[in-house]
mmCIF file of C-alpha atoms in Angstrom:
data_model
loop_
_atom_site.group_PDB
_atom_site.id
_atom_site.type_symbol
_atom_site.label_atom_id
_atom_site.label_comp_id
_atom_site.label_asym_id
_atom_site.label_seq_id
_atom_site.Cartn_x
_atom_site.Cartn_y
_atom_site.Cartn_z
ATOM 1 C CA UNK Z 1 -5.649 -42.035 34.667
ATOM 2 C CA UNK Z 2 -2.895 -42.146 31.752
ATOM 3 C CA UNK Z 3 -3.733 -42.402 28.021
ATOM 4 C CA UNK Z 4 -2.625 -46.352 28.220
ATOM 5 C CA UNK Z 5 -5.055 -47.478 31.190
ATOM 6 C CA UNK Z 6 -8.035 -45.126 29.535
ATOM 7 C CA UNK Z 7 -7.505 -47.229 26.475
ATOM 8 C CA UNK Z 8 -7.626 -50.492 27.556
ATOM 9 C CA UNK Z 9 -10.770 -49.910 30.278
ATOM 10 C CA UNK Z 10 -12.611 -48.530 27.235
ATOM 11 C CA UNK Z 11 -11.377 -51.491 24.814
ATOM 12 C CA UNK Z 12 -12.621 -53.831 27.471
ATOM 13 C CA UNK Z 13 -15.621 -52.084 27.847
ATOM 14 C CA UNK Z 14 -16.289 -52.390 24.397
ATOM 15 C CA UNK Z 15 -14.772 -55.916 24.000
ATOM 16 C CA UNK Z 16 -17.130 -57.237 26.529
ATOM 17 C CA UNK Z 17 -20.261 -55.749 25.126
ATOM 18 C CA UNK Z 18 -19.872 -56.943 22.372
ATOM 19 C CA UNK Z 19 -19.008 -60.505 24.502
ATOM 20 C CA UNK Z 20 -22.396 -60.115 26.008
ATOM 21 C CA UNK Z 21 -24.424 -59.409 22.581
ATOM 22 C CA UNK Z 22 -22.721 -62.978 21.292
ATOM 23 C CA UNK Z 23 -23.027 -64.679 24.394
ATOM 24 C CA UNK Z 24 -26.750 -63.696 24.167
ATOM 25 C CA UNK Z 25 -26.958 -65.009 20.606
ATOM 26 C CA UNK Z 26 -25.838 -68.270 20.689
ATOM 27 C CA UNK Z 27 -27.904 -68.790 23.896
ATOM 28 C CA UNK Z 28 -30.730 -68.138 21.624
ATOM 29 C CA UNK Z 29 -29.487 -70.625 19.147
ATOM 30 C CA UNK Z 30 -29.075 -73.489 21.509
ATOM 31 C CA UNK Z 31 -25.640 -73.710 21.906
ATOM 32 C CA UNK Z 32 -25.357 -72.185 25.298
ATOM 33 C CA UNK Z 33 -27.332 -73.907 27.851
ATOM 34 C CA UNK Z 34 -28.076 -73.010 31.296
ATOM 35 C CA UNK Z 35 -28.816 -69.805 32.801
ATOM 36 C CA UNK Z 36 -27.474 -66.721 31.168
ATOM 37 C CA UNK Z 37 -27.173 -63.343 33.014
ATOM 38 C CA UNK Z 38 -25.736 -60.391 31.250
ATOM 39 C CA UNK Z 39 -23.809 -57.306 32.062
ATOM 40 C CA UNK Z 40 -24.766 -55.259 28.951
ATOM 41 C CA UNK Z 41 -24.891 -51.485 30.660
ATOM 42 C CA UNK Z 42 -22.390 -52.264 34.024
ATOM 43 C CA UNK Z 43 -19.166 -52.563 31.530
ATOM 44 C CA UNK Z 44 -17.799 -49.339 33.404
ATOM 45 C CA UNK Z 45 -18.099 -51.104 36.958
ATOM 46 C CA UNK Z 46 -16.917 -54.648 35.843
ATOM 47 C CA UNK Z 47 -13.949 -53.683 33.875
ATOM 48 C CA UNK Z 48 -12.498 -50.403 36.248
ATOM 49 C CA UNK Z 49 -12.873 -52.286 39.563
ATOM 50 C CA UNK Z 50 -11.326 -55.085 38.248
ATOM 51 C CA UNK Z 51 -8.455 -52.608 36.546
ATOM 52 C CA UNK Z 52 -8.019 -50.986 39.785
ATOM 53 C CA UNK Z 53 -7.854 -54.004 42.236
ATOM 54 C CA UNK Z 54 -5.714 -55.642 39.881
ATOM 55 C CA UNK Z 55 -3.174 -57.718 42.465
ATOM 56 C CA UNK Z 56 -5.533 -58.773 44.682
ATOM 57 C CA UNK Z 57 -8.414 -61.415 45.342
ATOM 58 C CA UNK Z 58 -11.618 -61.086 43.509
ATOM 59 C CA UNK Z 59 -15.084 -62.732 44.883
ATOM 60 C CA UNK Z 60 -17.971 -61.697 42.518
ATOM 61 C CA UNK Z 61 -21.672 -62.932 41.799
ATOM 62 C CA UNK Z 62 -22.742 -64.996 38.701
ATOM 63 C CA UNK Z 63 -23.112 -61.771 36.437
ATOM 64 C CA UNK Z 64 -19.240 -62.158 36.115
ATOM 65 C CA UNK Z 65 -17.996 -62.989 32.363
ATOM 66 C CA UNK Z 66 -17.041 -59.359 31.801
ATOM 67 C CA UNK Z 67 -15.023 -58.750 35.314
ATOM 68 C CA UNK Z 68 -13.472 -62.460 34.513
ATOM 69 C CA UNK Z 69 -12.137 -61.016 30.632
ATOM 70 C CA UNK Z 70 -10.912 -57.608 32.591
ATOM 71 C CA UNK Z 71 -9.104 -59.891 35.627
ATOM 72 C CA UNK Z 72 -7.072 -61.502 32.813
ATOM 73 C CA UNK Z 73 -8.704 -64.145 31.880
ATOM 74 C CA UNK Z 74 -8.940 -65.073 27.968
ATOM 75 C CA UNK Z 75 -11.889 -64.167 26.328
ATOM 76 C CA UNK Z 76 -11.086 -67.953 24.499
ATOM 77 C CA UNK Z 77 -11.710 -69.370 27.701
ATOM 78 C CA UNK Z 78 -14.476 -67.802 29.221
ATOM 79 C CA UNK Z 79 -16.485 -68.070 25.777
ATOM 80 C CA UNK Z 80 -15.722 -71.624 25.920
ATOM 81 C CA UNK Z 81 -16.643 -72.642 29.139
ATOM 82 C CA UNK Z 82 -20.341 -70.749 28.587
ATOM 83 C CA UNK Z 83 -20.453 -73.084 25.503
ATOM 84 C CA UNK Z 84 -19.628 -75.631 28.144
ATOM 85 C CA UNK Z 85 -16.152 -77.336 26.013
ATOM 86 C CA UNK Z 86 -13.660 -79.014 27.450
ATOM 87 C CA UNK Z 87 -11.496 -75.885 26.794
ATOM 88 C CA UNK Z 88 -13.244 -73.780 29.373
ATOM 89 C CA UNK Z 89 -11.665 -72.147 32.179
ATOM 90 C CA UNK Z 90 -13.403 -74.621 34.388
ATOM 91 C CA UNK Z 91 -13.677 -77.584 31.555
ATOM 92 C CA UNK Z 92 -17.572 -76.806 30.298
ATOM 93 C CA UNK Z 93 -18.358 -78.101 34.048
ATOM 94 C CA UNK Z 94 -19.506 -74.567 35.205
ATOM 95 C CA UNK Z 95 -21.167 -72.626 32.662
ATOM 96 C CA UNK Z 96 -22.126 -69.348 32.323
ATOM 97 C CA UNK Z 97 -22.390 -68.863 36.283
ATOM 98 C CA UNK Z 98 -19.668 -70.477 37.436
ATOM 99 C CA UNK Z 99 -16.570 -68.477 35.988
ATOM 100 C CA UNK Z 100 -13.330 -69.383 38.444
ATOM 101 C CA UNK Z 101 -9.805 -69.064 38.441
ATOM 102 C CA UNK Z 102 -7.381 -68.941 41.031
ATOM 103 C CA UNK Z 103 -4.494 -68.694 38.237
ATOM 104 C CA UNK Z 104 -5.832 -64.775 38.557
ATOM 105 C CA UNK Z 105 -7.150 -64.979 41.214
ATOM 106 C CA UNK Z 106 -10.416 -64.601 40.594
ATOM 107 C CA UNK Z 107 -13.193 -66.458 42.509
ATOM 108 C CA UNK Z 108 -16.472 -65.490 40.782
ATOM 109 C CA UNK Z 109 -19.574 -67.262 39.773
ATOM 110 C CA UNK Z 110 -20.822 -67.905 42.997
ATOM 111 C CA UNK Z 111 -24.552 -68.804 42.273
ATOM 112 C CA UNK Z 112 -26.192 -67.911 45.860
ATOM 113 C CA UNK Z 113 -27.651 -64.097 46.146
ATOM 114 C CA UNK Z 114 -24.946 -62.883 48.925
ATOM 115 C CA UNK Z 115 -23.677 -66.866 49.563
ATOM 116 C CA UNK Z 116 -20.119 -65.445 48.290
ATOM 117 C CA UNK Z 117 -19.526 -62.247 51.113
ATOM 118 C CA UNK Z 118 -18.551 -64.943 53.703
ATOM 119 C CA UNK Z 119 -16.102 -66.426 51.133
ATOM 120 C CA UNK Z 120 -14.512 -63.296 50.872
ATOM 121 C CA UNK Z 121 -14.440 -62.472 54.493
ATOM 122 C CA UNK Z 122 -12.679 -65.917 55.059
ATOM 123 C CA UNK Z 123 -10.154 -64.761 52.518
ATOM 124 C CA UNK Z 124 -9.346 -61.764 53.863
ATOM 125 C CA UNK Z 125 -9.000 -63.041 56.870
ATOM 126 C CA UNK Z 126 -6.411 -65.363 55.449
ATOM 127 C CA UNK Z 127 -4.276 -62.962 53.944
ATOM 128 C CA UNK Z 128 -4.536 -60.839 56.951
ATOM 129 C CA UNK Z 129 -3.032 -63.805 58.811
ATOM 130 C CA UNK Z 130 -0.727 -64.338 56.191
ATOM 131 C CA UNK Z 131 0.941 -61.134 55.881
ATOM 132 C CA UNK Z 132 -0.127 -60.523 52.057
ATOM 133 C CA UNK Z 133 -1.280 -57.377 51.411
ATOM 134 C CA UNK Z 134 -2.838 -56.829 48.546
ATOM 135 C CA UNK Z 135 -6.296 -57.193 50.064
ATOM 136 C CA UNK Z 136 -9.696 -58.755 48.925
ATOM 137 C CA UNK Z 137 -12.979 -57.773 47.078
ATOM 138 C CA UNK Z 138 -16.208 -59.171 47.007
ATOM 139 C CA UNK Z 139 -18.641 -57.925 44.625
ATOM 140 C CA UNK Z 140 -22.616 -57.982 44.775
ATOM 141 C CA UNK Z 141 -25.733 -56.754 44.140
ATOM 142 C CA UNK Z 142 -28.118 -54.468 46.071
ATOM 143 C CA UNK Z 143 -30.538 -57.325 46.637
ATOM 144 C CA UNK Z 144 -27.397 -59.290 48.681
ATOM 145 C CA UNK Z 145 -27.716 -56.621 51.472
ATOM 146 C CA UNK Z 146 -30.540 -57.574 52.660
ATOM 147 C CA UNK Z 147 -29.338 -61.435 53.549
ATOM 148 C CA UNK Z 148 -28.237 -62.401 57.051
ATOM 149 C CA UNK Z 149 -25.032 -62.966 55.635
ATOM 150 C CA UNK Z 150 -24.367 -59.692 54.374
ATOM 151 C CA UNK Z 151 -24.578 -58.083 57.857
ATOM 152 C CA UNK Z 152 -22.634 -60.951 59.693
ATOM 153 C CA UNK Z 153 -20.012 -60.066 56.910
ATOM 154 C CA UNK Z 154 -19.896 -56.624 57.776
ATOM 155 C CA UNK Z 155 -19.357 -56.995 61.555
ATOM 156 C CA UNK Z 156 -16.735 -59.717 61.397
ATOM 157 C CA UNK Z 157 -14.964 -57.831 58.763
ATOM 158 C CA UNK Z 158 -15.029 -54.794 60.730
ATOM 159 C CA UNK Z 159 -14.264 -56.337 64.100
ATOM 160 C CA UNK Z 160 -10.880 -57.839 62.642
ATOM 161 C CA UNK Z 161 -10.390 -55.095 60.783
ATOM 162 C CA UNK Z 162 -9.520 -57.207 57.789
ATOM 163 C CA UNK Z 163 -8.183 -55.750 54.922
ATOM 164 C CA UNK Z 164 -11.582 -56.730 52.557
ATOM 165 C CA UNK Z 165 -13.274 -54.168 49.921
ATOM 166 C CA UNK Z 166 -17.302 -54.241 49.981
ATOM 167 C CA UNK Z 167 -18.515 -53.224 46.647
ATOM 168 C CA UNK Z 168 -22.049 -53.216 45.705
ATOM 169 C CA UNK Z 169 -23.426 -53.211 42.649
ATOM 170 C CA UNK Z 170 -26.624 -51.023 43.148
ATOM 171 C CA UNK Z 171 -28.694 -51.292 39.911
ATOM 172 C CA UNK Z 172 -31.765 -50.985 41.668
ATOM 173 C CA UNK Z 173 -33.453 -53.778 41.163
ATOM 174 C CA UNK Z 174 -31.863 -57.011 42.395
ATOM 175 C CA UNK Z 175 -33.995 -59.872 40.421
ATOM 176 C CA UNK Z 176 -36.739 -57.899 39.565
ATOM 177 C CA UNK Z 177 -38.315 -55.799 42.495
ATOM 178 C CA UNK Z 178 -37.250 -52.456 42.726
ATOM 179 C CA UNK Z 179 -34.590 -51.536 45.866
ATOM 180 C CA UNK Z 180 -37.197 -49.477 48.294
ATOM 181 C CA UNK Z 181 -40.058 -51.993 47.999
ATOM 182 C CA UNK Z 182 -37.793 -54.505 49.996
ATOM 183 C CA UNK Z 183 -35.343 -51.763 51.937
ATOM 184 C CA UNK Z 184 -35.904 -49.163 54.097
ATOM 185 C CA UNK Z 185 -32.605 -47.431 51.762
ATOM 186 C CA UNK Z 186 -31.954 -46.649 48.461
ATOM 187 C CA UNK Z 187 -28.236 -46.196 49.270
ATOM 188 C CA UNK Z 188 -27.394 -49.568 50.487
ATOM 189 C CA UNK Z 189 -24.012 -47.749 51.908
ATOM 190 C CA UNK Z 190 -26.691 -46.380 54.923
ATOM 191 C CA UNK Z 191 -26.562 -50.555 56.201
ATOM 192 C CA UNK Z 192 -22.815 -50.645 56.236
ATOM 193 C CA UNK Z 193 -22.544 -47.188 58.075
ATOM 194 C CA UNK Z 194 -21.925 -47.861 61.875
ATOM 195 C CA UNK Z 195 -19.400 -50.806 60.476
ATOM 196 C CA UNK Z 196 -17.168 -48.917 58.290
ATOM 197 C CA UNK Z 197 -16.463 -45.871 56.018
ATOM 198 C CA UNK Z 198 -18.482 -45.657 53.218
ATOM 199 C CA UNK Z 199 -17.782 -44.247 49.134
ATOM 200 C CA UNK Z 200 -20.889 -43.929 46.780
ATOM 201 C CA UNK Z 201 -19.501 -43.700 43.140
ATOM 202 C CA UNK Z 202 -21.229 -42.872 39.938
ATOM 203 C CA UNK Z 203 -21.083 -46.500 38.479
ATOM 204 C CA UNK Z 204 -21.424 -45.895 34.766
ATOM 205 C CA UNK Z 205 -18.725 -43.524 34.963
ATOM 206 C CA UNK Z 206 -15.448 -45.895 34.518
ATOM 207 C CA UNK Z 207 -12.536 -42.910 35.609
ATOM 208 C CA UNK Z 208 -15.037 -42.355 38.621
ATOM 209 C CA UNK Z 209 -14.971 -46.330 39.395
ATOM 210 C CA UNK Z 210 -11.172 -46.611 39.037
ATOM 211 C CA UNK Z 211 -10.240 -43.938 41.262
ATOM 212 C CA UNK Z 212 -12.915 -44.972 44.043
ATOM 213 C CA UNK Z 213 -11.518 -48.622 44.040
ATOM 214 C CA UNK Z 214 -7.950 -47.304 44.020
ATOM 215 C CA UNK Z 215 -9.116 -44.927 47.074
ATOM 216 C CA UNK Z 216 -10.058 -48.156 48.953
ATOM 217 C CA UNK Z 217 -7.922 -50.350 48.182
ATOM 218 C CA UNK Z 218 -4.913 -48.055 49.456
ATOM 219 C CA UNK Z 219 -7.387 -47.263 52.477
ATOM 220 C CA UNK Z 220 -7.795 -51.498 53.464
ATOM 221 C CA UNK Z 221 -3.893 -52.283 52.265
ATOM 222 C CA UNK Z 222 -2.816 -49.306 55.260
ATOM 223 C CA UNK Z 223 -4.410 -51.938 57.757
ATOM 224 C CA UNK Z 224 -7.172 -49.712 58.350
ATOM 225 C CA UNK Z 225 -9.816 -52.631 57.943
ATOM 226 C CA UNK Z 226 -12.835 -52.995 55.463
ATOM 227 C CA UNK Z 227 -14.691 -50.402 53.246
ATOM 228 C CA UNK Z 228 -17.814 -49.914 51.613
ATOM 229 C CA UNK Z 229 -18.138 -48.593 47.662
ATOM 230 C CA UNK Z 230 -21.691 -48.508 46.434
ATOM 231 C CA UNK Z 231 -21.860 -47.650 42.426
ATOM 232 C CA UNK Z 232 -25.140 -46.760 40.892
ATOM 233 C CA UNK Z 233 -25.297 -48.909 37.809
ATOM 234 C CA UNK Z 234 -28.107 -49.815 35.110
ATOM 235 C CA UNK Z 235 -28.352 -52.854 33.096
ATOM 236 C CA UNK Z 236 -30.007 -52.858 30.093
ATOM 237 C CA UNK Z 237 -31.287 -56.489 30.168
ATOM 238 C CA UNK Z 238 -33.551 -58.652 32.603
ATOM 239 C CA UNK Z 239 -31.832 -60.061 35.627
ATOM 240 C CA UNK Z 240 -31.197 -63.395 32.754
ATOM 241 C CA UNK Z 241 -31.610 -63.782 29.431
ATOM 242 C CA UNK Z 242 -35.283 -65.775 30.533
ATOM 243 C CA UNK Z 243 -36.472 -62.101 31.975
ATOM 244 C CA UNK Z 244 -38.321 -59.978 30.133
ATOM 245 C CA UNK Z 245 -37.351 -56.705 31.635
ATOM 246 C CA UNK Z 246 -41.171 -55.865 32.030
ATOM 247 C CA UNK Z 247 -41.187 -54.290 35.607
ATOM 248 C CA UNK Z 248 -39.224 -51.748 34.155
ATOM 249 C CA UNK Z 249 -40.573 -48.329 31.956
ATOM 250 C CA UNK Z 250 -39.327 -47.374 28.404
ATOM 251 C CA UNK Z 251 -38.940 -44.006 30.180
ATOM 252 C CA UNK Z 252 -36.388 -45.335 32.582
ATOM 253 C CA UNK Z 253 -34.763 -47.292 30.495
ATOM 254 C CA UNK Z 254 -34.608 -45.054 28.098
ATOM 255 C CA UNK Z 255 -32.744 -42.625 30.971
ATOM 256 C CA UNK Z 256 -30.445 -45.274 31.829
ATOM 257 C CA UNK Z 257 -29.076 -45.097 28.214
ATOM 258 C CA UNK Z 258 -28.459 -41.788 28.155
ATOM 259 C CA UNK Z 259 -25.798 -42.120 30.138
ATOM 260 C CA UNK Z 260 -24.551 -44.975 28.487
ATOM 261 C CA UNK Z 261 -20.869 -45.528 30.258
ATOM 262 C CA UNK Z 262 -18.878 -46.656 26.748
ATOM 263 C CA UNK Z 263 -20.307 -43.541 24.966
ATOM 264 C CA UNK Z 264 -18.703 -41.538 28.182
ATOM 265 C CA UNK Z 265 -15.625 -43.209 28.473
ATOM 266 C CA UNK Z 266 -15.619 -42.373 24.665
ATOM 267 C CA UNK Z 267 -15.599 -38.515 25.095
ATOM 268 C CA UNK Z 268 -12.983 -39.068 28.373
ATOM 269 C CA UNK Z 269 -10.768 -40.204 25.724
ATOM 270 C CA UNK Z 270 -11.459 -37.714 23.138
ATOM 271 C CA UNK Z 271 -11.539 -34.768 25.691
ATOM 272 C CA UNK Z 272 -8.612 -35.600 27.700
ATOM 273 C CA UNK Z 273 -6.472 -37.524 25.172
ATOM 274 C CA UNK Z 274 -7.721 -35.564 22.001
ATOM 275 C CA UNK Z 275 -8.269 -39.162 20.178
ATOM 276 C CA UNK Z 276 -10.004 -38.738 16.945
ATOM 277 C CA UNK Z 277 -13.095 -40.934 16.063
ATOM 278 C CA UNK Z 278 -11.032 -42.932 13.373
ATOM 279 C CA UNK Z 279 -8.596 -44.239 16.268
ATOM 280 C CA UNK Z 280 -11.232 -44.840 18.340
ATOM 281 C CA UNK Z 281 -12.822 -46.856 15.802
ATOM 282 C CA UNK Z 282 -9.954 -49.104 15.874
ATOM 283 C CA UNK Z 283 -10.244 -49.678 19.232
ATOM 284 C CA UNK Z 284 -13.735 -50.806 18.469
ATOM 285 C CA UNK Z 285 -12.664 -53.034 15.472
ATOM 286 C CA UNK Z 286 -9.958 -54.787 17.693
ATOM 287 C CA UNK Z 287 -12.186 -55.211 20.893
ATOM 288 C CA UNK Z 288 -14.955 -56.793 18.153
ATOM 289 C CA UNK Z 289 -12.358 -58.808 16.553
ATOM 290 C CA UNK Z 290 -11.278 -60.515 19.781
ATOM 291 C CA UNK Z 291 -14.908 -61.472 20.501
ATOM 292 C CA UNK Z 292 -15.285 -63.091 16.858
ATOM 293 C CA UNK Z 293 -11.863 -65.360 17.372
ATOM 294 C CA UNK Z 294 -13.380 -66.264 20.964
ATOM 295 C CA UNK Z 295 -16.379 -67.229 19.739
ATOM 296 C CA UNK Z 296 -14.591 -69.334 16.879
ATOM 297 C CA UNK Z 297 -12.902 -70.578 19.742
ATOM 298 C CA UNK Z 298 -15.599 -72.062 21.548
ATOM 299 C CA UNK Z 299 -17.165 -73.370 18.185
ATOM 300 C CA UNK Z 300 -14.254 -75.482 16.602
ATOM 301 C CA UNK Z 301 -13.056 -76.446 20.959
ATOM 302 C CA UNK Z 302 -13.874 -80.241 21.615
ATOM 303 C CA UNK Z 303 -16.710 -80.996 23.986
ATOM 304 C CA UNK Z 304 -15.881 -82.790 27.251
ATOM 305 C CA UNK Z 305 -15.270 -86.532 27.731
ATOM 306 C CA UNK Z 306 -17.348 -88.430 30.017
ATOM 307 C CA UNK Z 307 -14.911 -89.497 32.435
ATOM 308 C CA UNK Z 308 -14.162 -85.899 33.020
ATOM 309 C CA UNK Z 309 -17.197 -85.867 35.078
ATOM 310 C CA UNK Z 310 -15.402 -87.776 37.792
ATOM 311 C CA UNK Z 311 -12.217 -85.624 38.036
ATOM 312 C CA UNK Z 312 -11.802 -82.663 40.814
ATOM 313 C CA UNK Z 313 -15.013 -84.017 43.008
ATOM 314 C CA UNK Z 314 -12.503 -84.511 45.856
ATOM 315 C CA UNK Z 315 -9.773 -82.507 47.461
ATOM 316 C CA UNK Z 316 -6.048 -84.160 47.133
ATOM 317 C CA UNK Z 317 -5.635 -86.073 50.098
ATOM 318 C CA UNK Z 318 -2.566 -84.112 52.424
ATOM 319 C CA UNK Z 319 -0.617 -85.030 55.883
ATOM 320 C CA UNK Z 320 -0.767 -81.879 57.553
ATOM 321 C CA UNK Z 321 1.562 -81.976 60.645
ATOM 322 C CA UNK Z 322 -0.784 -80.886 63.519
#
């Protein structure tokens, strides 16, 4: 990883913290409604997968505002449509959980625990048939592989050998039960075994993230078919905003942070780039001060009109020759 691309993941990192902590804040004031799910702790999986599978399509769950701002999306944007303006990427109609945008090809938010893998199997499908290469990603959580449609996934993926990255999000803890109480595996990579190769990846560790999804996505864009990455990650809030984070100890929490990823992607940068702590600092001020105008943003951005409520319910009608 160059100086640049270390830079920027830990920017973004930082940037969508700090997204998080306002997003969280003016939830509490009223003037984001909804649910609210935040990624506070997972920065180094959201941003360096998204880095490192920059081309191709994205599918992700609805803890997505982070991976949205790394995809490409504006910050300006995605604040807005959690305040739910007309200036949103999706117009204020989808809220917090519903970030989408085909523009970068992103196709996140998808509310249903493990309702998206199909999507993305669909996809890469598509693009197989197609003749694009730049392959497709779905993202979930550890919870997700215990659905129906998680396994159907993995054998249709595998039988087509479609060119489709599984990456799961293993945190532990799905909603709130902890992993083993509902799985005979921690390592949700043990399910996906007889279907495919399999990467585990330190998921607080951002270089370690990169270079795993770069690994498989040159491994699924050779036409070998799909892979599995598991990354172990931690979040430091409840599953939402709601969630009081009970069913887990100050102890392990308090382990979790020690391995904070922004504080390691920190020292990456100051070991292998020798960046002092007043540049870094600037970094900081500039990922903080894009949050601020984004939040401005969403404040001063006008609030939908009513008759927007009857616009994209229904797919342009086209005369396909059969």
């Amino acid at each position: 990883m160059d100086k640049y691309l270390a830079e920027e993941i830990y920017t973004l990192m930082v940037l969508g913290r700090e997204f998080e902590y306002k997003a969280k804040e003016y939830y509490m004031q009223g003037y984001i409604s909804g649910f609210l799910h935040l990624d506070i702790g997972q920065e180094a999986l959201s941003v360096a997968s998204m880095k490192a599978f920059s081309k191709g399509d994205v599918f992700t769950t609805y803890r997505e505002h982070i991976m949205a701002i790394a995809k490409g999306i504006s910050p300006n944007k995605v604040m807005a449509e959690l305040f739910g303006k007309a200036t949103g990427v999706s117009g204020g109609k989808g809220g917090s959980m519903h970030i989408f945008d085909t523009s970068h090809f992103f196709y996140g938010g998808n509310a249903i625990v493990a309702g998206h893998i199909p999507n993305a199997v669909g996809c890469a499908y598509a693009r197989k048939y197609q003749g694009i290469d730049s392959g497709v990603m779905v993202i979930f959580g550890d919870g997700a592989s215990n659905a129906g449609a998680f396994f159907e996934s993995l054998n249709i993926a595998s039988a087509q050998k479609l060119p489709l990255v599984f990456l799961c999000e293993n945190n532990r803890y799905a909603i709130g039960t902890k992993i083993t109480r509902v799985s005979l595996f921690e390592h949700q990579s043990q399910k996906a075994k007889p279907y495919m190769p399999t990467i585990e990846v330190d998921g607080m560790d951002a270089v370690a993230v990169y270079e795993a999804i770069t690994k498989a996505k040159e491994y699924i864009q050779e036409g070998h078919g799909p892979i599995f990455v598991e990354a172990f990650t931690c979040r430091y809030e409840g599953h939402s905003v709601s969630d009081a984070n009970s069913y887990r100890s100050k102890q392990e929490m308090d382990l979790c942070k020690q391995n904070d990823p922004i504080a390691k992607q920190k020292e990456y940068l100051q070991k292998s780039f020798e960046l002092d702590d007043e540049y870094i600092a600037s970094l900081d001020a500039k990922a903080k001060e894009e949050v601020a105008k984004a939040v401005e943003y969403a404040l001063q951005s006008p609030e939908p009109q009513p008759k927007d409520r009857f616009e994209n319910l229904f797919c342009e009608r086209r005369d396909y020759a059969l």
